[in-house]
Amino acid sequence: MFSGPRRWGARGDYERVPEGPEAQKCNPEKSASFFSRMTYSWFSRIILLGYKKPLEREDLFELNESDSSYIVCPIFEKQWRKEVLRNQERQEIKASFHKEARARKPSLLYALWNTFKFVLIQVALFKVFADILSFTSPLIMKQMIIFCEHRQDFGWRGYGYALALFVVVFLQTLILQQYQRFNMLTSAKIKTAVIGLIYKKALLLSNVSRKRFSTGEVINLMSADAQQLMDLTANLNLLWSAPLQILMAVSLLWQELGPAVLAGTAVLVLVIPINALVATRVKKLKKSQTKNKDKQIKLLNEILHGIKILKLYAWEPSYKKKIVEIREQELEVQKSAGYLAVFSMLTLTCIPFLVSLATFGIYFLLDEGNFLTATKVFTSMSLFNILKLPLFDLPMVISAVVQTRISLGRLEDFLNTEELLPQNIETNYIGDHAIGFTNASFSWDKTGIPVLKNLNIKIPEGALVAVIGQVGSGKSSVLSAMLGEMEKLTGVVQRKGSVAYVAQQAWIQNCILQENILFGSTMQKQFYEQVLEACALLPDLEQLPNGDQTEIGERGVNISGGQKHRVSLARAVYSRADIYLLDDPFSAVDVHIGKQLFEKVIGSSGILKNKTRVLVTHNLTLLPQMDLIVVMESGRVAQMGTYQELLSKTRNLTHLLQAFSEQEKAHALKRVSVINSRTILKDQILEQNDRPSLDQGKQFSMKKEKIPIGGVKFSIILKYLQAFGWLWVWLSVASYVGQNLVGIGQNLWLSAWAKEAKHMNEFTEWKQIRSNKLNIYGLLGLMQGFFVCSGAYILTRGSLAASRTLYAQLLDNVLHLPLQFFETSPIGQIINRFTKDMFIIDMRFHYYLRTWVNCTLDVIGTVLVIVGALPLFILGVIPLVFLYFTIQRYYVASSRQIRRLAGASRSPIISHFSETLSGVSTIRAFGHEQRFIQQNKEVVNENLVCFYNNVISNRWLSVRLEFLGNLMVFFAALLAVLAGSSIDSALVGLSISYALNITQSLNFWVRKACEIETNAVSIERVCEYENMGKEAPWIMSRRPPAQWPNKGIVEFINYRARYRDDLGLALQDITFQTHGEEKDPVLFSGTLQMNLDPLDKYSDCQLWEVLELCHLKEFVQSLPKKLLHEISEGGENLRVLVLDSGRITEFGTPQNLICQKGLFFEMLTEAGITQDSVTK
């Protein structure tokens, strides 16, 4: 795709990476000190730079060498090859003992383990240490509470506990962030390795495999299945860590509450299958949602590709209705999933309460003498909070394992599928001919019917060879066989030298025109200009906005069909290959252009005159100039020899030439009436193949999708909230405030309960208040459940309203945009609004808002509770809050832009892969597989660089925020010690347990604030079409009469038109009027049947079907001779309009225009059409 290394720039397009010592921003991680590496201080310079200005790709640190795709991919490929060889050996050994041994595929999982086992073990060790430390802090807190209950012993011990608590939580922070860093990067490296292997395999697939795996399926393997593998790797350690954490928590709880802990554990265990059922139901809904989404995107794609037809026929309202109907089905599924999420939210939020209620209840029942002390309450609550996450995560991880097994199976199926065999063709031949077939037969698959049979062809070096034959005779298959693209069944195929190939369907890359032609070769200016001139591209370059530096859009959308073929031909010519295989390169160009291409490129005086040229063609006028002609018939060589030899040998060639001649005449006539741009109004006839870039309306380059910079305006979030509905907004806030207040109330109630219990002297008194206290605790829990359910329900209703409103606005805005917008904007950008951006609005944005609100309330509640217990804590909080907001301000500015760069770097991977799959035959023909594999590594590496910087920025933030949280824990513990006997142990437990939980809340608070800013860009993009210029309303107030039109007359009076305001006139002073009886200019004299089917290929029944579809059946049936109705002779009811440079030069009947010998006559002469042909 590119001739040199590239980077993804801030504008959203590829830019060359500068060469030399300044080419990369060296990564300082390895040279940093131990402390700097542990705290990620070495990354601070990027954070500071991002605060000063919007970050660009060049500002980011490069990957460590061991993390780059250039190192990861080859190592993994080597392990995969070893696994394939091992598997073959195993199969051979099994086969020697058991004749019917079951075939086993090479294991992708085993190859991945052998590649990444050491780093995976390292990650697991980090996780073990982090888990152990997470259980140490509740134990230290327990000792502190005990210390506060017996203050007379060893006062210094309290300070020791406070310091130990700080050291433990700080170590936990450092180790956990190292775990996260290595875990995330390892999972990304696994995805990179798999993508590299998929890409390489895609370049080697046989035709059978390519039929089995469509382009969409292969892209899905790269995007969805490789991502699934990455996601599981990131959570893989939970498979053993979650059971370990559960076991440790239960054992520690047993020490506190004895067998009563089993009641709480039972509640947790019961929740797992219920969550699993919910997850299964959600999975089914997702499948249903995927089908709706596929239907919606398919219809949208058709609408956008056919927008010109849609607007010409004013079909926008009816198609809008179809899209809205599908969207409503999608929203119904979304609503069901939202209501299921209510239950998930309830279990996640209320699990600690339900577990503690069950545990304390059984604890009292087991022994009436069991008292609830502060030590038991807050140690247990801390352990229950730790227990909550592994129990909630475990079912999801198990579900992910099942999903990943499916993905692994799909990936292994693909990686083990059939490849093209190099032995299909002998490429190291050194004999006296360029290409040779000896008794060679070919099919598209090994077991299929032969498509080419018993070929015996010898093509001398430097010969010009034509392969001709009727449709389906095997002409293009002969070229495929020469390329080695077909399965050789028998015989020998030899080929000497390098090959260049021009496919029947021109393959154009999404890069500048010059790079399309150079195709990885070095620039040789003189030869390059010679190629441009010979391929008739110089006039096009003069009209393109930036000459040969003009970027060609996806699939060549901004150049015509003929230009694509000429660029494809120029690419082949510039390669200076030994053999040129040309599959009908003149099919999409005008006659005079085709003549020039043959003379200056392919013919005896062209650039390629000394090369071996094999030309598949329908242009029989070229045959006399051929050195050799191969006539194909039903997959066999019917005749072979020079033009004169074949004419003298057989009449069959004469008949074939006559049949071809009739086809060519009809084709040429159609070109004059339909294709030649000087004879018709621009963009009026849809069949036009070669619209020259002389049209002023085509002087544009495709618009690039810019990466936004700076913060998101609050007005954008306000727009979402308005679509959400202000009633739902305030109800949501109220429910979350209620939920948090009740949660604080529960903990305060437990604290008060423990405080009272400590001062009770009589067991009877304790027994009396116990039931009352437990009932009120249960009531608070029910209230919390009510608020949780209400909040989740309200959020679902509001988010659905926002999704429906914003989608309807987007669809309406897009369909009202003028046609010129669609001609200058890649369809992918528009579809991206309906897919990725709407997905974020549908599923993510409300979640980020909700989480941010909850975290905000959590932090405020935590600070208030601790300050209430320890008033002096406010003195420590004030500077910490200042530091917190300073860190947040610096981080958000940088992280926001890194995320945007990461998002922009994803699409080139898919685009490059999709482009490769569509041009794989051309890439293989030129022998450029390794170059494209390298390019794939480049685009993947660019994404990895952004991902790496994003991961490190998150770790930089987490270390600092958690350190602030750790300081809060230390201050709370220190103040508790300093308070002495003035504070109750229950309040000590309450304040420290709250302080321990604040770390995660602080981290989430900043992260979600950044997510809101980053993802609000999707709302901005969805709404951006609102302010663009629109067409007039679909239905105007002034309507024509009901009977209009009553005559088939078109009249122009001094008509002028331009494509855009900033361009010159495309049509100037047009004045003409048609007559009511005039017909379409592509009708010829003769019967109606002949005009419908000039080559006599279809039955009468098929023709009547076509007429019925065109609403002409009744009219034709009313004619006396029906299908044999005669169209007026000599074109009496046909007149031709000839335009040149936007002005009418000629207008009249074909006979009159021929007699004038003007522009129309000149075009007929160029096309080789005589006056007799027109008359006939």
Short mmCIF file of C-alpha atoms in Angstrom, two decimals, residues 737-1117:
data_model
loop_
_atom_site.label_atom_id
_atom_site.label_comp_id
_atom_site.label_asym_id
_atom_site.label_seq_id
_atom_site.Cartn_x
_atom_site.Cartn_y
_atom_site.Cartn_z
CA VAL A 737 -28.28 10.13 45.58
CA GLY A 738 -30.83 7.98 47.45
CA GLN A 739 -28.85 4.81 46.74
CA ASN A 740 -25.63 6.30 48.12
CA LEU A 741 -27.29 7.87 51.16
CA VAL A 742 -28.90 4.56 52.11
CA GLY A 743 -25.55 2.78 51.61
CA ILE A 744 -23.88 5.23 54.01
CA GLY A 745 -26.84 4.80 56.37
CA GLN A 746 -26.30 1.02 56.46
CA ASN A 747 -22.66 1.37 57.49
CA LEU A 748 -23.44 4.08 60.04
CA TRP A 749 -26.15 1.81 61.49
CA LEU A 750 -23.70 -1.08 61.81
CA SER A 751 -21.18 1.24 63.45
CA ALA A 752 -23.77 2.51 65.94
CA TRP A 753 -24.90 -1.06 66.58
CA ALA A 754 -21.35 -2.21 67.35
CA LYS A 755 -20.81 0.85 69.57
CA GLU A 756 -23.96 0.12 71.58
CA ALA A 757 -23.13 -3.58 71.89
CA LYS A 758 -19.74 -2.76 73.42
CA HIS A 759 -21.33 -0.78 76.26
CA MET A 760 -24.00 -3.34 77.14
CA ASN A 761 -23.50 -5.19 80.32
CA GLU A 762 -26.45 -7.57 80.28
CA PHE A 763 -27.08 -10.28 77.72
CA THR A 764 -30.89 -9.72 77.96
CA GLU A 765 -30.50 -6.12 76.92
CA TRP A 766 -28.38 -7.12 73.92
CA LYS A 767 -30.91 -9.76 72.92
CA GLN A 768 -33.75 -7.21 72.98
CA ILE A 769 -32.12 -4.70 70.67
CA ARG A 770 -30.53 -7.30 68.33
CA SER A 771 -33.69 -8.16 66.40
CA ASN A 772 -34.64 -4.50 66.13
CA LYS A 773 -31.22 -3.52 64.83
CA LEU A 774 -31.15 -6.40 62.32
CA ASN A 775 -34.66 -5.53 61.04
CA ILE A 776 -33.76 -1.89 60.48
CA TYR A 777 -30.52 -2.98 58.74
CA GLY A 778 -32.61 -5.22 56.47
CA LEU A 779 -35.08 -2.40 55.78
CA LEU A 780 -32.21 -0.10 54.74
CA GLY A 781 -31.03 -2.83 52.39
CA LEU A 782 -34.48 -3.10 50.80
CA MET A 783 -34.55 0.67 50.34
CA GLN A 784 -31.17 0.51 48.65
CA GLY A 785 -32.45 -2.24 46.33
CA PHE A 786 -35.44 -0.08 45.45
CA PHE A 787 -33.21 2.89 44.57
CA VAL A 788 -30.89 0.65 42.50
CA CYS A 789 -33.77 -0.85 40.50
CA SER A 790 -35.38 2.56 40.01
CA GLY A 791 -32.11 4.08 38.84
CA ALA A 792 -31.42 1.25 36.37
CA TYR A 793 -35.00 1.39 35.00
CA ILE A 794 -34.93 5.18 34.62
CA LEU A 795 -31.52 4.98 32.92
CA THR A 796 -32.84 2.41 30.44
CA ARG A 797 -35.88 4.55 29.56
CA GLY A 798 -33.86 7.73 29.20
CA SER A 799 -31.03 6.15 27.19
CA LEU A 800 -33.57 4.61 24.78
CA ALA A 801 -35.19 8.03 24.29
CA ALA A 802 -31.77 9.58 23.60
CA SER A 803 -30.84 6.80 21.15
CA ARG A 804 -34.14 7.10 19.28
CA THR A 805 -34.00 10.92 19.05
CA LEU A 806 -30.33 11.24 18.00
CA TYR A 807 -30.60 8.44 15.43
CA ALA A 808 -33.72 9.95 13.86
CA GLN A 809 -31.98 13.34 13.64
CA LEU A 810 -28.89 11.78 12.08
CA LEU A 811 -30.87 9.84 9.46
CA ASP A 812 -33.00 12.85 8.57
CA ASN A 813 -29.94 15.13 8.28
CA VAL A 814 -28.02 12.66 6.08
CA LEU A 815 -30.91 12.10 3.67
CA HIS A 816 -31.37 15.88 3.29
CA LEU A 817 -27.69 16.50 2.42
CA PRO A 818 -27.00 17.52 -1.20
CA LEU A 819 -25.64 15.00 -3.69
CA GLN A 820 -22.27 16.73 -3.88
CA PHE A 821 -21.63 15.88 -0.21
CA PHE A 822 -21.87 12.15 -0.99
CA GLU A 823 -19.48 12.54 -3.93
CA THR A 824 -16.79 14.09 -1.74
CA SER A 825 -17.22 12.05 1.44
CA PRO A 826 -16.19 8.39 1.78
CA ILE A 827 -19.24 6.26 2.49
CA GLY A 828 -17.30 4.57 5.30
CA GLN A 829 -17.22 7.84 7.24
CA ILE A 830 -21.01 8.21 7.01
CA ILE A 831 -21.68 4.57 7.90
CA ASN A 832 -19.27 4.99 10.83
CA ARG A 833 -21.74 7.50 12.31
CA PHE A 834 -24.53 4.91 12.15
CA THR A 835 -22.39 2.07 13.53
CA LYS A 836 -19.55 2.95 15.88
CA ASP A 837 -20.82 6.37 16.99
CA MET A 838 -24.41 5.21 17.50
CA PHE A 839 -23.13 2.12 19.35
CA ILE A 840 -21.36 4.40 21.83
CA ILE A 841 -24.54 6.47 22.25
CA ASP A 842 -26.72 3.33 22.56
CA MET A 843 -24.55 1.29 24.92
CA ARG A 844 -21.66 3.21 26.42
CA PHE A 845 -22.27 6.90 27.01
CA HIS A 846 -25.06 6.56 29.58
CA TYR A 847 -22.96 3.94 31.41
CA TYR A 848 -20.02 6.37 31.64
CA LEU A 849 -22.28 9.17 32.90
CA ARG A 850 -23.89 6.90 35.49
CA THR A 851 -20.53 5.58 36.72
CA TRP A 852 -19.11 9.09 36.97
CA VAL A 853 -22.11 10.30 39.00
CA ASN A 854 -21.86 7.26 41.31
CA CYS A 855 -18.11 7.73 41.80
CA THR A 856 -18.63 11.42 42.54
CA LEU A 857 -21.24 10.58 45.18
CA ASP A 858 -19.00 7.79 46.58
CA VAL A 859 -16.04 10.14 47.03
CA ILE A 860 -18.18 12.89 48.57
CA GLY A 861 -19.85 10.35 50.90
CA THR A 862 -16.50 8.85 51.92
CA VAL A 863 -14.97 12.22 52.75
CA LEU A 864 -18.08 13.26 54.74
CA VAL A 865 -18.15 10.01 56.72
CA ILE A 866 -14.44 10.21 57.63
CA VAL A 867 -14.65 13.93 58.44
CA GLY A 868 -17.70 13.18 60.61
CA ALA A 869 -15.72 10.58 62.54
CA LEU A 870 -12.37 12.44 62.47
CA PRO A 871 -12.95 16.20 61.98
CA LEU A 872 -9.23 16.93 61.63
CA PHE A 873 -9.22 14.77 58.48
CA ILE A 874 -10.48 17.85 56.58
CA LEU A 875 -7.01 19.41 56.97
CA GLY A 876 -5.46 16.53 55.04
CA VAL A 877 -8.27 16.35 52.47
CA ILE A 878 -7.95 19.97 51.27
CA PRO A 879 -4.39 19.66 49.87
CA LEU A 880 -5.19 16.16 48.56
CA VAL A 881 -8.22 17.49 46.68
CA PHE A 882 -6.03 20.21 45.17
CA LEU A 883 -3.45 17.62 44.08
CA TYR A 884 -6.21 15.38 42.78
CA PHE A 885 -7.70 18.01 40.49
CA THR A 886 -4.23 19.04 39.28
CA ILE A 887 -3.43 15.45 38.30
CA GLN A 888 -6.85 15.09 36.69
CA ARG A 889 -6.42 18.24 34.61
CA TYR A 890 -3.03 17.14 33.25
CA TYR A 891 -4.09 13.54 32.65
CA VAL A 892 -7.43 14.19 30.92
CA ALA A 893 -5.88 16.57 28.36
CA SER A 894 -3.27 13.98 27.34
CA SER A 895 -5.32 10.80 27.69
CA ARG A 896 -8.21 12.22 25.68
CA GLN A 897 -5.95 12.84 22.69
CA ILE A 898 -4.07 9.52 23.03
CA ARG A 899 -7.42 7.70 22.96
CA ARG A 900 -8.46 9.63 19.86
CA LEU A 901 -5.18 8.72 18.15
CA ALA A 902 -5.68 5.07 19.19
CA GLY A 903 -9.21 5.10 17.76
CA ALA A 904 -7.99 6.60 14.49
CA SER A 905 -5.20 4.01 14.20
CA ARG A 906 -7.62 1.05 14.22
CA SER A 907 -9.39 1.61 10.91
CA PRO A 908 -6.19 1.49 8.76
CA ILE A 909 -5.64 -2.11 9.91
CA ILE A 910 -9.03 -3.21 8.58
CA SER A 911 -8.79 -0.97 5.51
CA HIS A 912 -5.38 -2.32 4.55
CA PHE A 913 -6.49 -5.90 5.16
CA SER A 914 -9.70 -5.46 3.15
CA GLU A 915 -7.76 -3.82 0.33
CA THR A 916 -5.23 -6.67 0.33
CA LEU A 917 -7.95 -9.32 0.11
CA SER A 918 -9.54 -7.61 -2.89
CA GLY A 919 -6.19 -7.40 -4.70
CA VAL A 920 -4.57 -10.63 -3.57
CA SER A 921 -4.20 -12.01 -7.12
CA THR A 922 -2.38 -8.87 -8.25
CA ILE A 923 -0.12 -8.86 -5.17
CA ARG A 924 0.81 -12.52 -5.71
CA ALA A 925 1.35 -11.98 -9.44
CA PHE A 926 3.86 -9.17 -8.81
CA GLY A 927 5.48 -11.23 -6.02
CA HIS A 928 4.95 -8.48 -3.43
CA GLU A 929 3.63 -10.65 -0.58
CA GLN A 930 6.50 -9.81 1.77
CA ARG A 931 6.14 -6.08 1.13
CA PHE A 932 2.46 -6.19 2.02
CA ILE A 933 3.15 -8.32 5.11
CA GLN A 934 5.62 -5.63 6.18
CA GLN A 935 2.99 -2.94 5.57
CA ASN A 936 0.52 -4.88 7.72
CA LYS A 937 3.11 -4.95 10.51
CA GLU A 938 3.50 -1.19 10.12
CA VAL A 939 -0.20 -0.35 10.48
CA VAL A 940 -0.59 -2.85 13.35
CA ASN A 941 2.49 -1.39 15.02
CA GLU A 942 1.03 2.11 14.77
CA ASN A 943 -2.05 0.91 16.64
CA LEU A 944 0.19 -0.81 19.21
CA VAL A 945 2.15 2.43 19.79
CA CYS A 946 -1.08 4.30 20.59
CA PHE A 947 -2.34 1.40 22.72
CA TYR A 948 0.96 1.26 24.63
CA ASN A 949 0.92 5.00 25.36
CA ASN A 950 -2.72 4.72 26.45
CA VAL A 951 -1.93 1.85 28.84
CA ILE A 952 1.05 3.71 30.33
CA SER A 953 -0.95 6.93 30.71
CA ASN A 954 -3.61 4.98 32.64
CA ARG A 955 -0.94 3.44 34.86
CA TRP A 956 0.62 6.89 35.42
CA LEU A 957 -2.76 8.16 36.60
CA SER A 958 -3.57 5.09 38.72
CA VAL A 959 -0.29 5.19 40.64
CA ARG A 960 -0.78 8.87 41.52
CA LEU A 961 -4.47 8.68 42.37
CA GLU A 962 -4.07 5.51 44.39
CA PHE A 963 -1.15 7.13 46.17
CA LEU A 964 -3.49 9.98 47.16
CA GLY A 965 -6.00 7.37 48.29
CA ASN A 966 -3.24 5.64 50.26
CA LEU A 967 -2.42 8.94 51.95
CA MET A 968 -6.09 9.27 52.91
CA VAL A 969 -5.94 5.79 54.46
CA PHE A 970 -2.76 6.78 56.34
CA PHE A 971 -4.23 10.07 57.58
CA ALA A 972 -7.41 8.31 58.74
CA ALA A 973 -5.38 5.66 60.59
CA LEU A 974 -2.96 8.24 62.06
CA LEU A 975 -5.77 10.49 63.26
CA ALA A 976 -7.49 7.48 64.83
CA VAL A 977 -4.32 6.75 66.81
CA LEU A 978 -3.85 10.41 67.74
CA ALA A 979 -7.48 10.71 68.86
CA GLY A 980 -6.78 8.29 71.67
CA SER A 981 -9.75 7.40 73.82
CA SER A 982 -11.85 10.26 72.44
CA ILE A 983 -12.96 8.12 69.48
CA ASP A 984 -14.82 4.83 69.59
CA SER A 985 -13.29 1.76 67.89
CA ALA A 986 -16.45 1.41 65.78
CA LEU A 987 -15.83 4.83 64.24
CA VAL A 988 -12.18 3.88 63.65
CA GLY A 989 -13.32 0.81 61.76
CA LEU A 990 -15.88 2.83 59.81
CA SER A 991 -13.44 5.56 58.76
CA ILE A 992 -10.58 3.20 57.79
CA SER A 993 -12.88 0.84 55.83
CA TYR A 994 -14.26 3.83 53.91
CA ALA A 995 -10.74 5.14 53.29
CA LEU A 996 -9.67 1.72 51.91
CA ASN A 997 -12.52 1.84 49.38
CA ILE A 998 -11.88 5.40 48.19
CA THR A 999 -8.83 4.42 46.09
CA GLN A 1000 -10.88 2.63 43.46
CA SER A 1001 -13.55 5.36 43.44
CA LEU A 1002 -10.94 8.09 42.82
CA ASN A 1003 -9.43 6.11 39.96
CA PHE A 1004 -12.80 5.45 38.36
CA TRP A 1005 -13.86 9.07 38.82
CA VAL A 1006 -11.06 10.47 36.67
CA ARG A 1007 -11.14 7.57 34.18
CA LYS A 1008 -14.85 7.97 33.55
CA ALA A 1009 -14.53 11.76 33.24
CA CYS A 1010 -12.00 11.11 30.48
CA GLU A 1011 -14.27 8.47 28.90
CA ILE A 1012 -17.14 10.98 28.86
CA GLU A 1013 -14.97 13.56 27.08
CA THR A 1014 -13.56 11.03 24.62
CA ASN A 1015 -16.88 9.42 23.77
CA ALA A 1016 -18.82 12.67 23.63
CA VAL A 1017 -16.99 13.08 20.29
CA SER A 1018 -19.43 10.46 18.95
CA ILE A 1019 -22.37 12.73 19.85
CA GLU A 1020 -20.51 15.62 18.21
CA ARG A 1021 -20.04 13.57 15.02
CA VAL A 1022 -23.65 12.41 14.97
CA CYS A 1023 -24.83 16.01 15.30
CA GLU A 1024 -22.31 17.60 12.90
CA TYR A 1025 -24.55 17.15 9.81
CA GLU A 1026 -27.12 19.39 11.50
CA ASN A 1027 -25.23 22.56 10.56
CA MET A 1028 -24.42 21.57 6.97
CA GLY A 1029 -26.24 23.01 3.98
CA LYS A 1030 -29.36 20.99 3.17
CA GLU A 1031 -31.56 20.45 0.16
CA ALA A 1032 -35.01 21.99 -0.05
CA PRO A 1033 -37.83 20.13 1.78
CA TRP A 1034 -38.98 16.93 0.08
CA ILE A 1035 -42.53 18.21 -0.27
CA MET A 1036 -42.95 21.86 -1.28
CA SER A 1037 -45.99 24.00 -0.55
CA ARG A 1038 -46.39 24.79 -4.28
CA ARG A 1039 -47.43 21.56 -5.98
CA PRO A 1040 -47.92 20.95 -9.73
CA PRO A 1041 -51.42 20.09 -11.04
CA ALA A 1042 -52.61 16.53 -10.44
CA GLN A 1043 -52.57 15.72 -14.20
CA TRP A 1044 -48.94 16.94 -14.64
CA PRO A 1045 -47.08 16.08 -16.83
CA ASN A 1046 -49.48 15.68 -19.71
CA LYS A 1047 -46.80 15.93 -22.45
CA GLY A 1048 -43.39 14.30 -22.80
CA ILE A 1049 -41.56 17.52 -23.63
CA VAL A 1050 -38.29 18.74 -22.12
CA GLU A 1051 -37.32 22.37 -22.72
CA PHE A 1052 -34.19 24.30 -21.68
CA ILE A 1053 -33.98 28.10 -22.15
CA ASN A 1054 -30.56 29.74 -21.65
CA TYR A 1055 -29.81 27.16 -18.95
CA ARG A 1056 -26.58 27.42 -16.96
CA ALA A 1057 -25.36 25.13 -14.18
CA ARG A 1058 -22.28 24.49 -12.06
CA TYR A 1059 -21.39 21.68 -9.65
CA ARG A 1060 -20.45 23.98 -6.78
CA ASP A 1061 -20.44 27.69 -6.05
CA ASP A 1062 -16.64 27.83 -6.23
CA LEU A 1063 -16.43 26.18 -9.69
CA GLY A 1064 -16.96 27.46 -13.21
CA LEU A 1065 -20.02 26.69 -15.34
CA ALA A 1066 -20.39 23.06 -16.40
CA LEU A 1067 -23.32 23.85 -18.73
CA GLN A 1068 -23.54 27.18 -20.55
CA ASP A 1069 -26.42 28.80 -22.43
CA ILE A 1070 -28.27 25.54 -23.09
CA THR A 1071 -31.40 26.11 -25.19
CA PHE A 1072 -33.31 23.27 -26.85
CA GLN A 1073 -36.68 21.53 -26.83
CA THR A 1074 -37.54 17.90 -27.44
CA HIS A 1075 -40.64 16.77 -29.31
CA GLY A 1076 -43.28 14.71 -27.56
CA GLU A 1077 -42.83 11.75 -29.90
CA GLU A 1078 -39.04 11.49 -29.48
CA LYS A 1079 -37.68 8.33 -27.95
CA ASP A 1080 -34.64 7.34 -26.02
CA PRO A 1081 -31.49 7.89 -28.06
CA VAL A 1082 -30.25 4.33 -27.47
CA LEU A 1083 -33.05 2.84 -29.59
CA PHE A 1084 -32.09 1.58 -33.04
CA SER A 1085 -34.15 1.05 -36.16
CA GLY A 1086 -35.59 -2.45 -36.25
CA THR A 1087 -38.02 -4.40 -34.11
CA LEU A 1088 -38.67 -3.74 -30.44
CA GLN A 1089 -37.38 -7.25 -29.72
CA MET A 1090 -34.08 -6.47 -31.42
CA ASN A 1091 -33.69 -3.30 -29.34
CA LEU A 1092 -34.35 -5.23 -26.14
CA ASP A 1093 -32.11 -8.16 -27.06
CA PRO A 1094 -29.67 -7.15 -29.85
CA LEU A 1095 -27.58 -10.34 -29.44
CA ASP A 1096 -30.63 -12.65 -29.39
CA LYS A 1097 -29.67 -14.23 -26.07
CA TYR A 1098 -32.99 -14.28 -24.20
CA SER A 1099 -36.36 -15.99 -24.65
CA ASP A 1100 -39.63 -14.12 -25.29
CA CYS A 1101 -40.77 -15.05 -21.78
CA GLN A 1102 -37.75 -13.31 -20.23
CA LEU A 1103 -38.33 -10.19 -22.35
CA TRP A 1104 -41.98 -9.98 -21.24
CA GLU A 1105 -40.80 -10.23 -17.60
CA VAL A 1106 -38.46 -7.26 -18.13
CA LEU A 1107 -41.24 -5.24 -19.77
CA GLU A 1108 -43.53 -6.01 -16.85
CA LEU A 1109 -40.92 -4.83 -14.37
CA CYS A 1110 -40.58 -1.61 -16.36
CA HIS A 1111 -44.40 -1.16 -16.42
CA LEU A 1112 -44.38 -1.47 -20.25
CA LYS A 1113 -46.08 -4.85 -20.62
CA GLU A 1114 -49.61 -3.47 -21.15
CA PHE A 1115 -48.35 -0.89 -23.64
CA VAL A 1116 -46.43 -3.45 -25.73
CA GLN A 1117 -49.37 -5.90 -25.63
#
